[in-house]
CSV table of C-alpha atoms in Angstrom, one decimal:
chain,number,residue,atom,x,y,z
A,582,MET,CA,-199.6,78.6,-43.8
A,583,SER,CA,-198.1,80.0,-47.0
A,584,SER,CA,-194.7,78.3,-48.0
A,585,GLU,CA,-193.4,82.0,-47.9
A,586,MET,CA,-194.4,82.0,-44.2
A,587,ASN,CA,-193.3,78.4,-43.6
A,588,PRO,CA,-189.9,77.9,-44.7
A,589,TRP,CA,-189.4,74.4,-42.9
A,590,ARG,CA,-192.0,73.3,-45.5
A,591,CYS,CA,-190.2,74.3,-48.4
A,592,ILE,CA,-187.0,72.8,-47.0
A,593,LEU,CA,-189.0,69.4,-46.4
A,594,ALA,CA,-190.4,69.4,-49.6
A,595,ALA,CA,-186.6,69.8,-50.9
A,596,LEU,CA,-185.3,67.0,-48.9
A,597,LYS,CA,-188.2,64.6,-49.5
A,598,SER,CA,-186.8,63.3,-52.8
A,599,THR,CA,-183.2,63.0,-51.5
A,600,VAL,CA,-184.1,61.0,-48.4
A,601,ASN,CA,-185.0,57.3,-48.1
A,602,PRO,CA,-188.7,57.3,-47.8
A,603,MET,CA,-189.2,55.6,-44.5
A,604,VAL,CA,-186.4,57.5,-42.9
A,605,TYR,CA,-188.6,60.7,-44.0
A,606,GLN,CA,-191.8,59.4,-42.8
A,607,THR,CA,-190.3,58.4,-39.6
A,608,TRP,CA,-188.1,61.4,-38.7
A,609,LEU,CA,-189.1,64.1,-40.7
A,610,ARG,CA,-192.5,64.2,-41.5
A,611,PRO,CA,-193.9,64.6,-37.8
A,612,THR,CA,-191.8,67.8,-37.5
A,613,ARG,CA,-193.7,71.1,-38.0
A,614,PHE,CA,-192.6,74.8,-38.4
A,615,ASP,CA,-192.8,76.7,-35.0
A,616,HIS,CA,-191.5,80.2,-35.6
A,617,ASN,CA,-188.5,82.4,-36.7
A,618,GLY,CA,-187.0,85.5,-35.8
A,619,ASP,CA,-183.7,86.6,-34.6
A,620,HIS,CA,-181.7,84.8,-37.5
A,621,ARG,CA,-183.3,81.3,-36.4
A,622,LEU,CA,-185.8,79.2,-37.2
A,623,PHE,CA,-187.5,77.3,-34.9
A,624,VAL,CA,-188.8,73.5,-35.6
A,625,ARG,CA,-191.2,71.6,-33.4
A,626,VAL,CA,-190.0,67.7,-33.2
A,627,PRO,CA,-192.0,65.2,-31.0
A,628,ASN,CA,-189.0,65.0,-28.6
A,629,PHE,CA,-185.5,65.2,-28.2
A,630,GLU,CA,-184.4,62.3,-29.7
A,631,PHE,CA,-185.9,63.5,-33.1
A,632,ALA,CA,-183.5,66.6,-32.8
A,633,ASP,CA,-180.4,64.3,-32.0
A,634,TYR,CA,-181.1,62.4,-35.0
A,635,ILE,CA,-181.8,65.2,-37.6
A,636,ALA,CA,-179.2,67.5,-36.1
A,637,GLU,CA,-176.5,63.9,-36.6
A,638,HIS,CA,-177.9,62.7,-40.1
A,639,PHE,CA,-179.4,65.9,-41.7
A,640,LYS,CA,-177.0,68.8,-40.8
A,641,ASP,CA,-175.4,69.1,-44.0
A,642,GLN,CA,-178.4,68.8,-46.6
A,643,ILE,CA,-180.4,71.1,-44.6
A,644,GLU,CA,-177.8,73.7,-44.4
A,645,LYS,CA,-177.4,73.4,-48.2
A,646,LYS,CA,-181.3,73.9,-48.5
A,647,TRP,CA,-181.6,76.9,-46.7
A,648,MET,CA,-178.6,78.6,-47.2
A,649,GLY,CA,-177.7,77.4,-51.0
A,650,GLU,CA,-180.5,76.4,-53.2
A,651,HIS,CA,-182.7,79.8,-53.7
A,652,HIS,CA,-182.7,80.5,-49.6
A,653,LEU,CA,-185.3,78.5,-48.9
A,654,ALA,CA,-185.5,79.8,-45.4
A,655,GLY,CA,-184.6,83.0,-46.2
A,656,PRO,CA,-181.0,84.9,-46.4
A,657,GLU,CA,-181.5,86.2,-43.1
A,658,VAL,CA,-181.8,82.6,-41.4
A,659,ARG,CA,-178.2,81.5,-39.4
A,660,GLU,CA,-179.5,78.9,-37.2
A,661,LEU,CA,-181.9,76.0,-37.0
A,662,HIS,CA,-183.1,75.3,-33.3
A,663,PHE,CA,-185.7,72.6,-32.2
A,664,SER,CA,-188.7,72.7,-29.5
A,665,PHE,CA,-190.4,69.7,-27.9
A,666,ASP,CA,-193.7,68.3,-28.1
A,667,GLU,CA,-192.7,65.9,-25.3
A,668,PRO,CA,-194.2,66.8,-22.3
A,669,ASP,CA,-191.5,65.8,-19.8
A,670,PRO,CA,-188.4,67.1,-22.1
A,671,PRO,CA,-184.8,67.5,-21.0
A,672,PRO,CA,-183.3,70.5,-19.3
A,673,GLN,CA,-181.8,71.9,-22.8
A,674,LYS,CA,-185.2,72.5,-24.3
A,675,THR,CA,-183.8,73.7,-27.4
A,676,LYS,CA,-180.8,72.6,-29.7
A,677,SER,CA,-178.9,74.3,-32.2
A,678,ILE,CA,-178.0,72.6,-35.3
A,679,ASN,CA,-175.0,74.6,-35.7
A,680,GLU,CA,-173.5,73.5,-32.5
A,681,GLU,CA,-170.6,71.5,-32.0
A,682,LYS,CA,-172.4,68.2,-30.8
A,683,ASP,CA,-170.5,64.9,-29.6
A,684,GLU,CA,-171.4,61.8,-30.3
A,685,VAL,CA,-174.7,60.5,-29.1
A,686,GLU,CA,-174.0,58.0,-26.3
A,687,VAL,CA,-176.3,55.1,-26.8
A,688,GLN,CA,-177.8,53.3,-23.9
A,689,MET,CA,-177.1,49.2,-23.9
A,690,PRO,CA,-180.0,47.3,-22.9
A,691,SER,CA,-180.0,45.4,-19.8
A,692,THR,CA,-179.9,42.2,-21.5
A,693,ALA,CA,-176.7,42.9,-23.4
A,694,PRO,CA,-174.7,39.4,-23.5
A,695,VAL,CA,-172.1,38.6,-20.9
A,696,ILE,CA,-169.2,36.1,-21.7
A,697,PRO,CA,-170.0,32.8,-20.1
A,698,ASP,CA,-168.4,32.0,-16.8
A,699,GLY,CA,-166.8,29.0,-18.1
A,700,CYS,CA,-165.1,30.3,-21.5
A,701,TRP,CA,-162.9,32.3,-18.6
A,702,GLY,CA,-159.5,30.5,-17.2
A,703,GLY,CA,-156.1,30.5,-18.0
A,704,ILE,CA,-154.4,33.6,-19.6
A,705,PHE,CA,-157.9,35.1,-20.3
A,706,SER,CA,-158.7,35.5,-16.5
A,707,GLU,CA,-155.1,37.0,-16.1
A,708,PHE,CA,-155.5,39.5,-18.4
A,709,ARG,CA,-159.2,39.9,-17.0
A,710,ASP,CA,-158.0,40.7,-13.6
A,711,LEU,CA,-155.2,43.5,-14.5
A,712,ALA,CA,-157.3,45.1,-17.6
A,713,SER,CA,-160.4,45.3,-15.3
A,714,LYS,CA,-158.5,47.6,-12.8
A,715,ALA,CA,-156.8,49.5,-15.6
A,716,GLY,CA,-159.8,50.6,-17.8
A,717,GLU,CA,-163.6,50.9,-17.8
A,718,ALA,CA,-164.0,48.3,-20.7
A,719,PRO,CA,-166.8,45.5,-20.0
A,720,ASP,CA,-165.4,41.9,-19.7
A,721,SER,CA,-166.7,41.1,-23.3
A,722,PHE,CA,-164.3,43.6,-24.5
A,723,ILE,CA,-161.3,42.3,-22.6
A,724,PHE,CA,-162.2,39.0,-23.4
A,725,GLY,CA,-161.8,40.4,-27.4
A,726,GLY,CA,-158.9,42.1,-26.8
A,727,ILE,CA,-156.8,39.0,-25.4
A,728,SER,CA,-158.3,36.8,-27.8
A,729,ALA,CA,-157.0,39.0,-30.6
A,730,ALA,CA,-153.5,39.3,-28.9
A,731,LEU,CA,-153.0,35.5,-28.3
A,732,ALA,CA,-154.2,34.9,-32.4
A,733,ALA,CA,-151.8,37.5,-33.7
A,734,GLY,CA,-148.7,35.9,-31.8
A,735,LEU,CA,-149.9,32.4,-32.3
A,736,GLY,CA,-150.2,32.8,-36.5
A,737,LYS,CA,-149.5,30.0,-38.7
A,738,SER,CA,-147.6,28.1,-35.5
A,739,VAL,CA,-150.6,26.2,-34.5
A,740,TRP,CA,-153.5,24.9,-36.7
A,741,LEU,CA,-156.6,22.9,-37.3
A,742,ARG,CA,-157.7,20.7,-40.2
A,743,SER,CA,-161.7,20.9,-40.7
A,744,PRO,CA,-161.5,19.8,-43.4
A,745,VAL,CA,-159.0,22.6,-44.9
A,746,GLU,CA,-156.6,24.0,-42.8
A,747,VAL,CA,-157.9,26.7,-39.9
A,748,TYR,CA,-155.6,29.2,-38.8
A,749,PRO,CA,-156.5,31.3,-35.2
A,750,SER,CA,-156.8,34.5,-37.8
A,751,MET,CA,-159.9,36.6,-36.9
A,752,PHE,CA,-161.7,40.1,-37.1
A,753,ILE,CA,-163.2,41.1,-34.2
A,754,CYS,CA,-165.4,44.6,-33.7
A,755,LEU,CA,-166.2,45.7,-30.2
A,756,VAL,CA,-169.7,47.4,-30.2
A,757,GLY,CA,-170.6,49.5,-27.1
A,758,PRO,CA,-171.7,53.2,-26.3
A,759,THR,CA,-169.3,56.6,-26.3
A,760,ASN,CA,-166.6,56.0,-23.9
A,761,SER,CA,-166.9,52.2,-23.0
A,762,GLY,CA,-163.6,51.4,-22.9
A,763,LYS,CA,-163.4,50.2,-26.8
A,764,SER,CA,-159.8,51.8,-27.4
A,765,ASP,CA,-158.4,50.9,-24.1
A,766,THR,CA,-158.7,47.3,-24.6
A,767,HIS,CA,-156.8,47.8,-28.0
A,768,LYS,CA,-153.9,49.4,-26.1
A,769,MET,CA,-153.9,47.2,-23.3
A,770,ALA,CA,-154.2,44.0,-25.2
A,771,ILE,CA,-151.6,44.9,-28.2
A,772,GLU,CA,-149.6,47.5,-27.1
A,773,LYS,CA,-149.1,46.4,-23.3
A,774,VAL,CA,-149.2,42.7,-23.8
A,775,LEU,CA,-148.7,41.5,-27.5
A,776,LYS,CA,-145.8,44.2,-28.0
A,777,LYS,CA,-144.0,42.9,-25.3
A,778,ALA,CA,-144.2,39.3,-26.1
A,779,VAL,CA,-143.6,40.0,-30.0
A,780,PRO,CA,-141.2,42.9,-30.5
A,781,ASP,CA,-141.1,42.7,-34.1
A,782,LEU,CA,-144.9,42.9,-34.4
A,783,LEU,CA,-146.4,44.0,-37.6
A,784,TYR,CA,-149.1,46.7,-36.1
A,785,LEU,CA,-151.1,48.6,-38.3
A,786,ASN,CA,-153.4,51.3,-37.0
A,787,ASN,CA,-153.9,53.4,-40.2
A,788,PHE,CA,-154.1,51.9,-43.9
A,789,ALA,CA,-156.3,53.9,-46.3
A,790,SER,CA,-155.4,51.4,-49.5
A,791,SER,CA,-154.8,48.0,-50.4
A,792,GLN,CA,-151.5,49.4,-51.7
A,793,GLY,CA,-150.1,51.0,-48.1
A,794,LEU,CA,-151.1,47.5,-46.9
A,795,PHE,CA,-149.4,45.2,-49.4
A,796,ARG,CA,-146.2,47.7,-48.9
A,797,ALA,CA,-146.4,47.3,-45.1
A,798,ILE,CA,-146.6,43.0,-45.4
A,799,LEU,CA,-144.1,43.4,-48.0
A,800,ASP,CA,-141.4,45.6,-46.2
A,801,ASN,CA,-141.9,43.5,-42.9
A,802,ARG,CA,-140.2,40.3,-44.9
A,803,GLY,CA,-142.0,37.8,-42.9
A,804,ARG,CA,-140.7,38.9,-39.6
A,805,SER,CA,-143.9,39.1,-37.6
A,806,PRO,CA,-146.3,36.1,-37.0
A,807,SER,CA,-149.3,37.9,-38.2
A,808,VAL,CA,-150.5,41.6,-39.4
A,809,VAL,CA,-152.4,43.2,-36.8
A,810,MET,CA,-154.7,45.9,-37.9
A,811,CYS,CA,-156.2,48.0,-35.2
A,812,LEU,CA,-158.9,50.7,-35.8
A,813,SER,CA,-160.7,53.1,-32.9
A,814,GLU,CA,-163.6,53.2,-35.2
A,815,LEU,CA,-165.1,50.8,-38.0
A,816,LYS,CA,-166.8,53.7,-39.8
A,817,SER,CA,-163.6,54.6,-41.1
A,818,LEU,CA,-162.8,51.3,-42.9
A,819,ILE,CA,-166.1,51.1,-44.2
A,820,LYS,CA,-165.8,54.5,-45.7
A,821,VAL,CA,-162.4,53.8,-47.2
A,822,SER,CA,-163.3,50.6,-48.5
A,823,ALA,CA,-166.0,52.5,-50.4
A,824,GLN,CA,-163.7,54.9,-52.3
A,825,LYS,CA,-162.5,53.8,-55.5
A,826,SER,CA,-158.8,54.9,-55.0
A,827,SER,CA,-158.9,52.1,-52.1
A,828,GLY,CA,-158.8,49.7,-54.3
A,829,ASP,CA,-159.5,46.3,-53.4
A,830,LEU,CA,-159.1,46.8,-49.9
A,831,LEU,CA,-161.6,44.5,-48.2
A,832,GLU,CA,-160.5,41.7,-51.0
A,833,LYS,CA,-157.0,42.0,-49.4
A,834,LEU,CA,-158.1,42.1,-45.7
A,835,ASN,CA,-160.2,38.7,-46.9
A,836,ASP,CA,-157.4,37.0,-48.0
A,837,LEU,CA,-155.3,38.0,-44.8
A,838,TYR,CA,-158.4,36.3,-42.8
A,839,ASP,CA,-158.4,33.2,-45.0
A,840,CYS,CA,-154.7,32.6,-45.1
A,841,ALA,CA,-154.4,32.8,-48.8
A,842,PRO,CA,-151.4,31.2,-50.1
A,843,GLU,CA,-150.5,34.4,-52.1
A,844,LEU,CA,-151.2,38.3,-51.8
A,845,GLN,CA,-151.5,39.6,-55.3
A,846,HIS,CA,-151.5,43.4,-55.8
A,847,ASN,CA,-152.8,44.3,-59.3
A,848,THR,CA,-150.2,46.8,-60.3
A,849,LYS,CA,-148.4,47.2,-63.6
A,850,GLU,CA,-145.2,44.8,-62.0
A,851,ARG,CA,-147.9,42.6,-60.4
A,852,ASP,CA,-146.1,42.1,-57.2
A,853,VAL,CA,-147.0,38.6,-55.7
A,854,ILE,CA,-146.4,37.7,-52.0
A,855,GLN,CA,-145.8,34.1,-51.2
A,856,ASN,CA,-147.3,32.5,-47.9
A,857,PRO,CA,-148.4,36.0,-46.2
A,858,PRO,CA,-148.8,36.3,-42.9
A,859,PRO,CA,-152.6,36.1,-41.5
A,860,GLY,CA,-154.4,39.0,-40.5
A,861,VAL,CA,-156.2,39.8,-37.0
A,862,PHE,CA,-158.3,42.8,-37.2
A,863,ILE,CA,-159.7,44.5,-34.1
A,864,ALA,CA,-161.9,47.6,-34.6
A,865,ALA,CA,-164.5,49.3,-32.6
A,866,THR,CA,-168.3,51.2,-33.2
A,867,THR,CA,-171.2,52.3,-31.6
A,868,PRO,CA,-174.7,50.4,-31.4
A,869,GLU,CA,-176.3,54.0,-33.0
A,870,TRP,CA,-173.7,53.9,-35.6
A,871,MET,CA,-174.3,50.2,-36.9
A,872,ARG,CA,-178.0,51.5,-37.5
A,873,THR,CA,-176.8,54.1,-40.4
A,874,LEU,CA,-175.7,51.1,-42.0
A,875,LYS,CA,-177.1,49.1,-45.3
A,876,GLU,CA,-177.2,45.3,-45.5
A,877,ASP,CA,-174.3,45.6,-48.2
A,878,ASP,CA,-172.3,47.5,-45.6
A,879,ILE,CA,-172.2,44.6,-43.4
A,880,LEU,CA,-172.3,41.8,-45.5
A,881,GLY,CA,-170.1,43.0,-48.4
A,882,GLY,CA,-166.5,41.8,-48.0
A,883,LEU,CA,-166.1,41.2,-44.6
A,884,GLY,CA,-169.4,39.6,-44.0
A,885,ARG,CA,-169.4,36.1,-42.3
A,886,ARG,CA,-165.9,36.8,-40.7
A,887,VAL,CA,-166.5,39.5,-38.2
A,888,VAL,CA,-167.2,38.3,-34.9
A,889,PHE,CA,-169.2,41.0,-32.7
A,890,PHE,CA,-168.3,41.6,-29.1
A,891,ALA,CA,-171.2,43.9,-27.6
A,892,GLY,CA,-170.9,45.1,-23.9
A,893,GLU,CA,-171.6,48.1,-21.8
A,894,PRO,CA,-169.2,49.4,-19.4
A,895,PRO,CA,-169.7,48.5,-15.9
A,896,ALA,CA,-170.2,51.4,-13.3
A,897,ASP,CA,-168.1,50.0,-10.2
A,898,ARG,CA,-165.0,50.2,-11.9
A,899,TRP,CA,-162.2,52.8,-11.1
A,900,PRO,CA,-159.5,53.0,-13.5
A,901,ASP,CA,-155.6,52.5,-11.9
A,902,ALA,CA,-152.3,51.9,-13.2
A,903,GLN,CA,-151.4,48.5,-13.6
A,904,ASP,CA,-148.6,46.4,-14.4
A,905,PHE,CA,-149.1,43.9,-17.5
A,906,SER,CA,-145.5,42.6,-17.5
A,907,PRO,CA,-146.8,39.0,-16.0
A,908,VAL,CA,-149.7,38.7,-18.7
A,909,ALA,CA,-147.2,39.5,-21.3
A,910,ALA,CA,-144.5,37.3,-19.7
A,911,HIS,CA,-147.1,34.1,-19.9
A,912,LEU,CA,-148.1,35.1,-23.5
A,913,LYS,CA,-144.7,35.2,-24.5
A,914,ASP,CA,-143.8,31.8,-22.9
A,915,ILE,CA,-147.2,30.3,-24.6
A,916,LEU,CA,-145.9,31.7,-28.1
A,917,GLU,CA,-142.2,30.5,-27.6
A,918,PHE,CA,-143.4,26.9,-27.0
A,919,TRP,CA,-145.5,26.8,-30.3
A,920,LYS,CA,-142.8,28.8,-32.1
A,921,SER,CA,-140.1,26.1,-31.3
A,922,ARG,CA,-142.3,23.4,-32.8
A,923,THR,CA,-142.2,25.5,-36.0
A,924,SER,CA,-145.8,24.7,-37.6
A,925,THR,CA,-148.1,22.3,-35.3
A,926,GLU,CA,-151.7,20.4,-36.6
A,927,LEU,CA,-153.5,20.0,-33.6
A,928,SER,CA,-155.4,16.8,-33.5
A,929,TRP,CA,-159.1,15.7,-32.0
A,930,GLU,CA,-159.5,13.8,-29.3
A,931,PRO,CA,-162.1,11.2,-30.3
A,932,GLU,CA,-164.8,12.1,-28.0
A,933,ALA,CA,-164.5,16.0,-28.7
A,934,LEU,CA,-164.7,15.3,-32.6
A,935,GLU,CA,-168.0,13.3,-32.1
A,936,ALA,CA,-169.6,16.3,-30.3
A,937,TYR,CA,-168.5,18.7,-32.7
A,938,LYS,CA,-170.2,16.9,-35.4
A,939,LYS,CA,-173.1,16.4,-33.3
A,940,TRP,CA,-173.3,20.3,-32.7
A,941,HIS,CA,-172.5,20.9,-36.4
A,942,LYS,CA,-175.4,19.5,-37.4
A,943,THR,CA,-177.8,21.0,-34.6
A,944,ARG,CA,-176.1,24.3,-34.6
A,945,PRO,CA,-178.4,27.4,-34.1
A,946,PHE,CA,-177.4,29.1,-37.5
A,947,LEU,CA,-179.5,26.3,-39.3
A,948,SER,CA,-183.0,27.1,-37.4
A,949,CYS,CA,-182.2,30.8,-37.7
A,950,LYS,CA,-185.3,32.6,-39.6
A,951,ASN,CA,-183.8,36.1,-39.9
A,952,THR,CA,-181.7,36.2,-43.3
A,953,LEU,CA,-179.4,39.0,-42.0
A,954,ILE,CA,-178.6,37.3,-38.7
A,955,ARG,CA,-178.7,33.8,-40.8
A,956,ALA,CA,-176.2,35.2,-43.0
A,957,MET,CA,-173.9,36.6,-40.5
A,958,SER,CA,-173.6,33.9,-38.2
A,959,SER,CA,-172.8,31.1,-41.0
A,960,GLY,CA,-169.1,32.2,-40.2
A,961,HIS,CA,-169.5,31.1,-36.3
A,962,ARG,CA,-168.5,27.5,-37.5
A,963,SER,CA,-165.2,28.7,-38.1
A,964,TYR,CA,-164.9,30.5,-34.8
A,965,VAL,CA,-165.8,27.6,-32.8
A,966,LEU,CA,-162.7,25.9,-34.3
A,967,LYS,CA,-160.8,29.0,-33.9
A,968,PHE,CA,-161.4,29.2,-30.3
A,969,CYS,CA,-160.9,25.7,-29.9
A,970,ILE,CA,-157.4,26.2,-30.9
A,971,LEU,CA,-156.8,29.3,-28.8
A,972,PHE,CA,-158.1,27.2,-25.7
A,973,ALA,CA,-155.8,24.4,-26.5
A,974,ALA,CA,-153.0,26.6,-27.5
A,975,SER,CA,-153.4,28.7,-24.3
A,976,GLU,CA,-152.5,25.4,-22.2
A,977,LYS,CA,-149.9,23.8,-24.7
A,978,CYS,CA,-152.3,21.0,-25.6
A,979,THR,CA,-151.7,19.4,-28.8
A,980,ALA,CA,-155.2,17.8,-29.1
A,981,ILE,CA,-158.7,19.5,-28.9
A,982,THR,CA,-160.3,17.9,-25.8
A,983,LEU,CA,-164.1,18.1,-25.3
A,984,ARG,CA,-163.4,20.8,-22.6
A,985,HIS,CA,-162.1,22.8,-25.5
A,986,LEU,CA,-165.0,22.1,-27.4
A,987,LYS,CA,-167.4,23.0,-24.9
A,988,LYS,CA,-165.9,26.4,-24.1
A,989,ALA,CA,-166.1,27.2,-27.8
A,990,ILE,CA,-169.6,26.1,-28.2
A,991,CYS,CA,-170.5,27.9,-25.4
A,992,LEU,CA,-169.1,31.2,-26.2
A,993,THR,CA,-170.3,31.1,-29.8
A,994,ASP,CA,-174.0,29.9,-29.5
A,995,GLY,CA,-174.3,31.8,-25.4
A,996,TYR,CA,-172.3,34.9,-26.4
A,997,PHE,CA,-171.8,35.7,-30.4
A,998,PHE,CA,-175.2,34.8,-31.4
A,999,ASN,CA,-176.7,37.0,-28.7
A,1000,CYS,CA,-174.8,39.5,-29.9
A,1001,LEU,CA,-176.3,39.1,-33.4
A,1002,TRP,CA,-179.7,39.5,-32.5
A,1003,MET,CA,-179.1,42.2,-30.2
A,1004,LEU,CA,-177.6,44.2,-33.0
A,1005,PHE,CA,-179.2,43.3,-35.8
A,1006,SER,CA,-182.5,41.6,-35.3
A,1007,ASP,CA,-184.2,45.2,-36.2
A,1008,PHE,CA,-181.5,46.4,-38.0
A,1009,ASN,CA,-183.7,47.4,-41.0
A,1010,LEU,CA,-186.7,48.4,-38.8
A,1011,SER,CA,-187.5,52.1,-38.2
A,1012,PRO,CA,-187.6,53.3,-34.7
A,1013,ILE,CA,-191.4,52.4,-34.5
A,1014,GLY,CA,-190.8,49.2,-36.0
A,1015,ARG,CA,-188.6,48.4,-33.3
A,1016,ILE,CA,-190.9,49.0,-30.9
A,1017,GLU,CA,-193.3,47.0,-32.6
A,1018,GLU,CA,-191.0,44.2,-32.7
A,1019,LYS,CA,-190.5,44.4,-29.1
A,1020,MET,CA,-194.3,44.5,-28.0
A,1021,LEU,CA,-194.7,41.5,-30.0
A,1022,SER,CA,-191.8,39.7,-28.5
A,1023,ILE,CA,-193.3,40.8,-24.8
A,1024,VAL,CA,-197.1,39.5,-25.7
A,1025,LYS,CA,-195.4,36.6,-27.1
A,1026,GLY,CA,-193.5,35.5,-23.8
A,1027,SER,CA,-196.5,36.3,-21.9
A,1028,PRO,CA,-198.8,33.7,-20.4
A,1029,ASN,CA,-201.3,32.2,-23.1
A,1030,LYS,CA,-199.8,34.9,-25.1
A,1031,THR,CA,-201.9,37.6,-23.6
A,1032,ILE,CA,-201.4,40.7,-21.8
A,1033,SER,CA,-203.1,43.7,-20.7
A,1034,ARG,CA,-202.6,47.3,-22.4
A,1035,ARG,CA,-201.5,48.6,-19.4
A,1036,SER,CA,-198.9,46.1,-18.4
A,1037,LEU,CA,-197.5,46.3,-21.7
A,1038,ILE,CA,-197.2,50.2,-21.8
A,1039,LYS,CA,-195.6,50.0,-18.4
A,1040,ARG,CA,-192.9,47.9,-19.4
A,1041,PHE,CA,-191.4,50.6,-22.0
A,1042,HIS,CA,-192.3,53.7,-19.6
A,1043,SER,CA,-190.3,51.8,-16.8
A,1044,HIS,CA,-187.5,51.3,-19.0
A,1045,GLY,CA,-187.1,55.2,-19.6
A,1046,ASN,CA,-185.6,55.0,-22.8
A,1047,TYR,CA,-188.8,55.0,-24.7
A,1048,ASP,CA,-190.6,58.2,-26.2
A,1049,ARG,CA,-194.2,58.0,-25.1
A,1050,TRP,CA,-195.6,59.1,-28.6
A,1051,MET,CA,-193.5,56.7,-30.6
A,1052,VAL,CA,-194.8,53.9,-28.1
A,1053,ARG,CA,-198.8,54.8,-28.4
A,1054,ARG,CA,-197.9,54.9,-32.2
A,1055,ALA,CA,-196.3,51.4,-32.2
A,1056,LEU,CA,-199.3,50.2,-30.3
A,1057,GLU,CA,-202.0,51.8,-32.6
A,1058,ASN,CA,-199.7,50.4,-35.6
A,1059,ILE,CA,-200.0,46.7,-34.5
A,1060,ALA,CA,-203.2,46.7,-32.9
A,1061,GLY,CA,-205.2,48.5,-35.3
A,1062,LYS,CA,-206.7,50.9,-33.3
A,1063,TYR,CA,-206.2,54.3,-31.8
A,1064,THR,CA,-205.2,54.6,-28.0
A,1065,ASP,CA,-208.5,56.5,-27.2
A,1066,ASP,CA,-210.7,53.9,-28.1
A,1067,ASP,CA,-213.0,52.6,-25.3
A,1068,SER,CA,-211.6,48.6,-26.2
A,1069,TRP,CA,-208.5,49.6,-24.9
A,1070,ASP,CA,-209.3,48.6,-21.3
A,1071,GLU,CA,-209.7,44.8,-22.8
A,1072,ASP,CA,-206.5,42.7,-22.8
A,1073,LEU,CA,-204.3,41.9,-25.9
A,1074,LYS,CA,-203.7,38.9,-27.6
A,1075,LEU,CA,-201.2,37.8,-30.1
A,1076,ILE,CA,-202.9,36.0,-33.2
A,1077,THR,CA,-201.4,35.5,-36.8
A,1078,LEU,CA,-202.5,36.5,-40.0
A,1079,GLY,CA,-200.6,34.4,-42.5
A,1080,ARG,CA,-196.9,34.4,-41.5
A,1081,LYS,CA,-197.2,37.8,-39.6
A,1082,PRO,CA,-198.3,38.4,-36.0
A,1083,TYR,CA,-200.4,40.8,-34.8
A,1084,VAL,CA,-201.6,41.9,-31.4
A,1085,SER,CA,-206.0,41.6,-31.3
A,1086,LEU,CA,-208.3,42.9,-28.4
A,1087,ASN,CA,-209.1,39.6,-26.6
A,1088,GLU,CA,-212.9,40.6,-26.9
């Protein structure tokens, strides 16, 4: 078919030089021209996931190509529609790229980590009892919300030396599907609880530059124990920080997290804030959006300082109005106890200190082979200490006990580390590459590292979230044979060539 009769080929050729090669091979190359007419260009894609991805990530570029540059699709084309190769497509068989599109909702895996039972108790459980009835957020988000509120209220009133001063400042990111109660957690933990306990709280939900952040702290004149920064979407911070006009915003956020002795603003006046309040940051995002990031976006600036709370909304919750006054009163009582002591350095009980030293030598970070997860989990040591402070402070204890340490380690190793693996173990892979990794993991976990081809395929088809075409392609890639080969009736066995695992026919 000539290029004049195949405008989609012209558009792909124009896009190829501007798109990441892996992205192009995964999402654009499998598409093909179907037909056009009635001011519409129809393109066939393997399944509806391709339509969603292309509509979300390439809408502006495609429109620019067909409408702006030599009218590649013809001046009469006004809309782009998709049709599907998938045998069992959803009811909506065509999708317009010009239609207003809601954010894609991602189904979190059923193995999404949960906060271990032993980490709850005290004000954490009290808040969960109310928040779980007031919204649809998973328990992990609720735990992250009350942790942020408690840390913000404590500020610098309680700390730990290891070997430098460690304060309960923390950066929290809630990761879950759309409408999973992430924003509700902000409001319940900060506005309904913390603001009642700390009336003069310095609360920021919109800061577009380091200058605005600096000015807000300066105007507060130290009345608030912390700077509480809440964002409904993490991507707004990433977007702002990439702009030159935002200045050194991430650098200033890191200074607040690290409780730097002074905060400088690089203007002609060279303003300096001595002993600035610590920062507590809580934001939210979706797992799908995180896959569009680059490693520099994650590691640059915030990096190891952010702790991720992943979760999925429970299906059996019906939101109802709740009175948060009892939790706010409890939090206020805790904060006034520590405020009356001005600044308290927590001590270690000998048994707890020995256990901490033993954990420090064997923590999961040291044996992690995934470079991205290893870099991000390097900050978990700080969060073990920070949650030791929170658990002890919430009970008005001036010493870290073995019980406090066990809860902090259980939370960090049993939840935070698992969240990183769930979110970033396949971070740089294409969608097919992610399926390949899951296949290798299934075979590796099977008895004798061997599984039948039919059993492996059934694992993916029964889950319901995987496309048949992509599953077949991934299996062909890791086994090196096409799915119509007669030898596919044999079992599959995990082998290793060099350092890379493959699946081989167990002949």
